[in-house]
């Protein structure tokens, strides 16, 4: 059986690895190591980076990888670009697996923005803002000393962080009831989030709609041109099985 590399870290990556391993496919899942205690998939797991496109290309050749599925977070643009370049150099087939983004519905007060920097610039002075953009994004909001932040992340953030911030350490999935209580308890009026998609963290959007919060939604980067994509684990599974 040929060897498949999954660039992981998402629920979709774990589900794909689990299904492929159950079917007898040799799966190696690569995790970037940014979360202290990640949920591990079935099969072989590799921790840490590859050293950019050059390192990844050399690793693909050395490990005789038959195909790569990039199932990283929708905002892991650097890893996706490196995978596309390495795949092009080596001729190894690459698929980008991305769950669909969220869609605005009736009653939502969304403003789509192209970047975290634009989200920070649009915050109203004196607002009480719920940040769910990840611990590595906090330095972007440091200049906004006129805003109070509640920042949620899986692991503790490292400096610099905004001066007026309270950090909540938690991992999804979250419920609408819990998100609603959190918003009310901290008197939040604004939510800043990335368009990650998926059900694990969507409850905050429902709670924000019910409580009338303004939402600054950061658009996800586009996938590399010319690389095939799938938006479900089932579609990715069919693609892999056609190459193994």
mmCIF file of N, CA and C in Angstrom, residues 64-149:
data_model
loop_
_atom_site.group_PDB
_atom_site.id
_atom_site.type_symbol
_atom_site.label_atom_id
_atom_site.label_comp_id
_atom_site.label_asym_id
_atom_site.label_seq_id
_atom_site.Cartn_x
_atom_site.Cartn_y
_atom_site.Cartn_z
ATOM 1 N N UNK A 64 8.919 8.369 -0.072
ATOM 2 C CA UNK A 64 8.146 7.752 -1.157
ATOM 3 C C UNK A 64 6.641 7.979 -0.973
ATOM 4 N N UNK A 65 6.286 9.234 -0.790
ATOM 5 C CA UNK A 65 4.886 9.596 -0.571
ATOM 6 C C UNK A 65 4.146 9.606 -1.907
ATOM 7 N N UNK A 66 3.000 8.942 -1.926
ATOM 8 C CA UNK A 66 2.224 8.827 -3.167
ATOM 9 C C UNK A 66 1.288 9.998 -3.386
ATOM 10 N N UNK A 67 0.804 10.614 -2.300
ATOM 11 C CA UNK A 67 -0.134 11.724 -2.424
ATOM 12 C C UNK A 67 -0.158 12.485 -1.101
ATOM 13 N N UNK A 68 -0.510 13.762 -1.188
ATOM 14 C CA UNK A 68 -0.576 14.638 -0.021
ATOM 15 C C UNK A 68 -1.963 15.258 0.060
ATOM 16 N N UNK A 69 -2.530 15.263 1.266
ATOM 17 C CA UNK A 69 -3.773 15.996 1.524
ATOM 18 C C UNK A 69 -3.449 17.100 2.524
ATOM 19 N N UNK A 70 -3.602 18.322 2.096
ATOM 20 C CA UNK A 70 -3.423 19.462 2.995
ATOM 21 C C UNK A 70 -4.756 19.716 3.688
ATOM 22 N N UNK A 71 -4.867 19.222 4.927
ATOM 23 C CA UNK A 71 -6.081 19.425 5.724
ATOM 24 C C UNK A 71 -5.776 20.287 6.930
ATOM 25 N N UNK A 72 -4.876 21.250 6.740
ATOM 26 C CA UNK A 72 -4.549 22.181 7.813
ATOM 27 C C UNK A 72 -5.688 23.186 8.004
ATOM 28 N N UNK A 73 -5.520 24.042 8.989
ATOM 29 C CA UNK A 73 -6.512 25.085 9.255
ATOM 30 C C UNK A 73 -6.665 25.981 8.028
ATOM 31 N N UNK A 74 -7.874 26.452 7.736
ATOM 32 C CA UNK A 74 -8.063 27.297 6.555
ATOM 33 C C UNK A 74 -7.180 28.546 6.514
ATOM 34 N N UNK A 75 -6.615 28.943 7.663
ATOM 35 C CA UNK A 75 -5.756 30.126 7.687
ATOM 36 C C UNK A 75 -4.268 29.784 7.755
ATOM 37 N N UNK A 76 -3.923 28.515 7.573
ATOM 38 C CA UNK A 76 -2.512 28.105 7.562
ATOM 39 C C UNK A 76 -1.929 28.339 6.171
ATOM 40 N N UNK A 77 -1.932 29.585 5.732
ATOM 41 C CA UNK A 77 -1.567 29.913 4.352
ATOM 42 C C UNK A 77 -0.122 29.563 4.037
ATOM 43 N N UNK A 78 0.778 29.750 4.992
ATOM 44 C CA UNK A 78 2.189 29.475 4.727
ATOM 45 C C UNK A 78 2.415 27.982 4.466
ATOM 46 N N UNK A 79 1.789 27.123 5.273
ATOM 47 C CA UNK A 79 1.944 25.687 5.088
ATOM 48 C C UNK A 79 1.330 25.241 3.768
ATOM 49 N N UNK A 80 0.188 25.800 3.431
ATOM 50 C CA UNK A 80 -0.470 25.439 2.174
ATOM 51 C C UNK A 80 0.380 25.838 0.980
ATOM 52 N N UNK A 81 0.979 27.027 1.042
ATOM 53 C CA UNK A 81 1.845 27.470 -0.056
ATOM 54 C C UNK A 81 3.072 26.576 -0.178
ATOM 55 N N UNK A 82 3.642 26.184 0.963
ATOM 56 C CA UNK A 82 4.808 25.304 0.941
ATOM 57 C C UNK A 82 4.449 23.941 0.358
ATOM 58 N N UNK A 83 3.269 23.431 0.715
ATOM 59 C CA UNK A 83 2.831 22.134 0.191
ATOM 60 C C UNK A 83 2.641 22.205 -1.324
ATOM 61 N N UNK A 84 2.053 23.286 -1.802
ATOM 62 C CA UNK A 84 1.826 23.428 -3.240
ATOM 63 C C UNK A 84 3.149 23.488 -3.995
ATOM 64 N N UNK A 85 4.115 24.214 -3.452
ATOM 65 C CA UNK A 85 5.417 24.322 -4.126
ATOM 66 C C UNK A 85 6.150 22.983 -4.113
ATOM 67 N N UNK A 86 6.131 22.301 -2.959
ATOM 68 C CA UNK A 86 6.818 21.008 -2.866
ATOM 69 C C UNK A 86 6.176 19.971 -3.779
ATOM 70 N N UNK A 87 4.850 19.966 -3.852
ATOM 71 C CA UNK A 87 4.153 19.015 -4.717
ATOM 72 C C UNK A 87 4.472 19.279 -6.184
ATOM 73 N N UNK A 88 4.537 20.554 -6.551
ATOM 74 C CA UNK A 88 4.859 20.885 -7.941
ATOM 75 C C UNK A 88 6.274 20.440 -8.296
ATOM 76 N N UNK A 89 7.211 20.585 -7.360
ATOM 77 C CA UNK A 89 8.600 20.196 -7.632
ATOM 78 C C UNK A 89 8.757 18.686 -7.777
ATOM 79 N N UNK A 90 8.009 17.939 -6.986
ATOM 80 C CA UNK A 90 8.199 16.489 -6.920
ATOM 81 C C UNK A 90 7.232 15.707 -7.800
ATOM 82 N N UNK A 91 6.169 16.362 -8.234
ATOM 83 C CA UNK A 91 5.152 15.663 -9.007
ATOM 84 C C UNK A 91 4.214 14.831 -8.156
ATOM 85 N N UNK A 92 4.258 15.016 -6.845
ATOM 86 C CA UNK A 92 3.358 14.277 -5.957
ATOM 87 C C UNK A 92 1.988 14.946 -5.982
ATOM 88 N N UNK A 93 0.908 14.208 -6.231
ATOM 89 C CA UNK A 93 -0.430 14.812 -6.266
ATOM 90 C C UNK A 93 -0.792 15.441 -4.923
ATOM 91 N N UNK A 94 -1.418 16.612 -4.977
ATOM 92 C CA UNK A 94 -1.817 17.351 -3.783
ATOM 93 C C UNK A 94 -3.290 17.710 -3.865
ATOM 94 N N UNK A 95 -4.003 17.504 -2.757
ATOM 95 C CA UNK A 95 -5.392 17.938 -2.607
ATOM 96 C C UNK A 95 -5.487 18.843 -1.389
ATOM 97 N N UNK A 96 -6.194 19.945 -1.507
ATOM 98 C CA UNK A 96 -6.463 20.820 -0.366
ATOM 99 C C UNK A 96 -7.868 20.518 0.142
ATOM 100 N N UNK A 97 -7.955 20.065 1.390
ATOM 101 C CA UNK A 97 -9.243 19.783 2.028
ATOM 102 C C UNK A 97 -9.598 20.948 2.941
ATOM 103 N N UNK A 98 -10.659 21.668 2.609
ATOM 104 C CA UNK A 98 -11.106 22.811 3.400
ATOM 105 C C UNK A 98 -12.608 22.710 3.629
ATOM 106 N N UNK A 99 -13.019 22.690 4.884
ATOM 107 C CA UNK A 99 -14.447 22.723 5.174
ATOM 108 C C UNK A 99 -15.014 24.060 4.692
ATOM 109 N N UNK A 100 -16.306 24.087 4.314
ATOM 110 C CA UNK A 100 -16.908 25.335 3.837
ATOM 111 C C UNK A 100 -16.867 26.427 4.907
ATOM 112 N N UNK A 101 -16.764 27.659 4.456
ATOM 113 C CA UNK A 101 -16.806 28.788 5.376
ATOM 114 C C UNK A 101 -18.216 29.027 5.883
ATOM 115 N N UNK A 102 -18.321 29.884 6.875
ATOM 116 C CA UNK A 102 -19.627 30.230 7.432
ATOM 117 C C UNK A 102 -20.352 31.214 6.518
ATOM 118 N N UNK A 103 -21.679 31.195 6.590
ATOM 119 C CA UNK A 103 -22.488 32.106 5.786
ATOM 120 C C UNK A 103 -23.365 32.968 6.680
ATOM 121 N N UNK A 104 -23.424 34.228 6.339
ATOM 122 C CA UNK A 104 -24.244 35.173 7.105
ATOM 123 C C UNK A 104 -25.721 34.862 6.900
ATOM 124 N N UNK A 105 -26.499 34.967 7.980
ATOM 125 C CA UNK A 105 -27.922 34.708 7.926
ATOM 126 C C UNK A 105 -28.742 35.884 8.430
ATOM 127 N N UNK A 106 -30.065 35.772 8.377
ATOM 128 C CA UNK A 106 -30.932 36.842 8.866
ATOM 129 C C UNK A 106 -30.631 37.167 10.325
ATOM 130 N N UNK A 107 -30.519 38.444 10.615
ATOM 131 C CA UNK A 107 -30.257 38.891 11.975
ATOM 132 C C UNK A 107 -28.789 39.051 12.314
ATOM 133 N N UNK A 108 -27.898 38.540 11.460
ATOM 134 C CA UNK A 108 -26.462 38.703 11.706
ATOM 135 C C UNK A 108 -26.033 40.132 11.400
ATOM 136 N N UNK A 109 -25.024 40.603 12.136
ATOM 137 C CA UNK A 109 -24.449 41.932 11.917
ATOM 138 C C UNK A 109 -22.972 41.769 11.550
ATOM 139 N N UNK A 110 -22.732 41.075 10.450
ATOM 140 C CA UNK A 110 -21.361 40.787 10.042
ATOM 141 C C UNK A 110 -20.776 41.921 9.205
ATOM 142 N N UNK A 111 -19.483 42.115 9.372
ATOM 143 C CA UNK A 111 -18.683 42.950 8.477
ATOM 144 C C UNK A 111 -17.471 42.111 8.074
ATOM 145 N N UNK A 112 -17.365 41.782 6.805
ATOM 146 C CA UNK A 112 -16.231 40.984 6.352
ATOM 147 C C UNK A 112 -15.016 41.886 6.153
ATOM 148 N N UNK A 113 -13.873 41.415 6.638
ATOM 149 C CA UNK A 113 -12.635 42.177 6.523
ATOM 150 C C UNK A 113 -11.554 41.256 5.953
ATOM 151 N N UNK A 114 -10.578 41.832 5.245
ATOM 152 C CA UNK A 114 -9.577 40.995 4.577
ATOM 153 C C UNK A 114 -8.435 40.532 5.470
ATOM 154 N N UNK A 115 -8.307 41.108 6.666
ATOM 155 C CA UNK A 115 -7.152 40.779 7.500
ATOM 156 C C UNK A 115 -7.437 41.090 8.962
ATOM 157 N N UNK A 116 -6.609 40.532 9.833
ATOM 158 C CA UNK A 116 -6.691 40.860 11.260
ATOM 159 C C UNK A 116 -6.383 42.330 11.494
ATOM 160 N N UNK A 117 -5.444 42.863 10.720
ATOM 161 C CA UNK A 117 -5.094 44.272 10.880
ATOM 162 C C UNK A 117 -6.286 45.183 10.602
ATOM 163 N N UNK A 118 -7.058 44.831 9.566
ATOM 164 C CA UNK A 118 -8.245 45.623 9.251
ATOM 165 C C UNK A 118 -9.300 45.468 10.344
ATOM 166 N N UNK A 119 -9.422 44.272 10.904
ATOM 167 C CA UNK A 119 -10.360 44.072 12.006
ATOM 168 C C UNK A 119 -9.978 44.940 13.192
ATOM 169 N N UNK A 120 -8.694 44.987 13.529
ATOM 170 C CA UNK A 120 -8.236 45.809 14.651
ATOM 171 C C UNK A 120 -8.524 47.288 14.394
ATOM 172 N N UNK A 121 -8.332 47.717 13.156
ATOM 173 C CA UNK A 121 -8.551 49.129 12.820
ATOM 174 C C UNK A 121 -10.022 49.512 12.920
ATOM 175 N N UNK A 122 -10.921 48.559 12.685
ATOM 176 C CA UNK A 122 -12.351 48.880 12.664
ATOM 177 C C UNK A 122 -13.014 48.804 14.038
ATOM 178 N N UNK A 123 -12.313 48.367 15.048
ATOM 179 C CA UNK A 123 -12.922 48.277 16.375
ATOM 180 C C UNK A 123 -13.270 49.663 16.897
ATOM 181 N N UNK A 124 -14.449 49.781 17.490
ATOM 182 C CA UNK A 124 -14.887 51.062 18.035
ATOM 183 C C UNK A 124 -14.190 51.329 19.364
ATOM 184 N N UNK A 125 -13.716 52.557 19.589
ATOM 185 C CA UNK A 125 -13.131 52.885 20.889
ATOM 186 C C UNK A 125 -14.124 52.600 22.013
ATOM 187 N N UNK A 126 -13.625 51.991 23.079
ATOM 188 C CA UNK A 126 -14.479 51.683 24.224
ATOM 189 C C UNK A 126 -15.272 50.398 24.088
ATOM 190 N N UNK A 127 -15.133 49.693 22.963
ATOM 191 C CA UNK A 127 -15.898 48.452 22.794
ATOM 192 C C UNK A 127 -15.329 47.348 23.677
ATOM 193 N N UNK A 128 -16.169 46.361 23.950
ATOM 194 C CA UNK A 128 -15.774 45.177 24.707
ATOM 195 C C UNK A 128 -15.831 44.007 23.728
ATOM 196 N N UNK A 129 -14.653 43.524 23.374
ATOM 197 C CA UNK A 129 -14.507 42.673 22.199
ATOM 198 C C UNK A 129 -14.088 41.258 22.563
ATOM 199 N N UNK A 130 -14.770 40.306 21.960
ATOM 200 C CA UNK A 130 -14.494 38.881 22.106
ATOM 201 C C UNK A 130 -13.578 38.471 20.960
ATOM 202 N N UNK A 131 -12.336 38.095 21.273
ATOM 203 C CA UNK A 131 -11.363 37.694 20.274
ATOM 204 C C UNK A 131 -11.274 36.169 20.240
ATOM 205 N N UNK A 132 -11.603 35.570 19.106
ATOM 206 C CA UNK A 132 -11.478 34.117 18.950
ATOM 207 C C UNK A 132 -10.631 33.825 17.714
ATOM 208 N N UNK A 133 -9.562 34.564 17.559
ATOM 209 C CA UNK A 133 -8.722 34.485 16.369
ATOM 210 C C UNK A 133 -7.413 33.738 16.618
ATOM 211 N N UNK A 134 -7.250 33.152 17.794
ATOM 212 C CA UNK A 134 -6.041 32.395 18.090
ATOM 213 C C UNK A 134 -5.009 33.209 18.833
ATOM 214 N N UNK A 135 -4.226 32.531 19.653
ATOM 215 C CA UNK A 135 -3.275 33.234 20.520
ATOM 216 C C UNK A 135 -2.187 33.951 19.740
ATOM 217 N N UNK A 136 -1.832 33.464 18.549
ATOM 218 C CA UNK A 136 -0.780 34.110 17.773
ATOM 219 C C UNK A 136 -1.229 35.419 17.137
ATOM 220 N N UNK A 137 -2.519 35.701 17.172
ATOM 221 C CA UNK A 137 -3.027 36.939 16.573
ATOM 222 C C UNK A 137 -3.011 38.116 17.546
ATOM 223 N N UNK A 138 -2.814 37.866 18.832
ATOM 224 C CA UNK A 138 -2.969 38.928 19.827
ATOM 225 C C UNK A 138 -2.043 40.125 19.613
ATOM 226 N N UNK A 139 -0.787 39.957 19.142
ATOM 227 C CA UNK A 139 0.041 41.145 18.924
ATOM 228 C C UNK A 139 -0.575 42.170 17.979
ATOM 229 N N UNK A 140 -1.413 41.731 17.045
ATOM 230 C CA UNK A 140 -2.047 42.666 16.110
ATOM 231 C C UNK A 140 -2.921 43.683 16.840
ATOM 232 N N UNK A 141 -3.480 43.273 17.986
ATOM 233 C CA UNK A 141 -4.430 44.126 18.697
ATOM 234 C C UNK A 141 -3.785 44.932 19.827
ATOM 235 N N UNK A 142 -2.477 44.817 19.998
ATOM 236 C CA UNK A 142 -1.786 45.547 21.062
ATOM 237 C C UNK A 142 -1.988 47.060 20.967
ATOM 238 N N UNK A 143 -1.967 47.673 19.763
ATOM 239 C CA UNK A 143 -2.155 49.128 19.704
ATOM 240 C C UNK A 143 -3.527 49.612 20.169
ATOM 241 N N UNK A 144 -4.512 48.726 20.252
ATOM 242 C CA UNK A 144 -5.856 49.153 20.619
ATOM 243 C C UNK A 144 -6.027 49.137 22.142
ATOM 244 N N UNK A 145 -5.309 50.028 22.799
ATOM 245 C CA UNK A 145 -5.415 50.155 24.257
ATOM 246 C C UNK A 145 -6.750 50.753 24.672
ATOM 247 N N UNK A 146 -7.526 51.267 23.706
ATOM 248 C CA UNK A 146 -8.831 51.862 24.001
ATOM 249 C C UNK A 146 -9.955 50.832 23.937
ATOM 250 N N UNK A 147 -9.596 49.560 23.784
ATOM 251 C CA UNK A 147 -10.586 48.486 23.672
ATOM 252 C C UNK A 147 -10.303 47.452 24.753
ATOM 253 N N UNK A 148 -11.387 46.895 25.363
ATOM 254 C CA UNK A 148 -11.225 45.794 26.315
ATOM 255 C C UNK A 148 -11.466 44.484 25.574
ATOM 256 N N UNK A 149 -10.587 43.497 25.811
ATOM 257 C CA UNK A 149 -10.646 42.239 25.082
ATOM 258 C C UNK A 149 -10.852 41.057 26.016
#
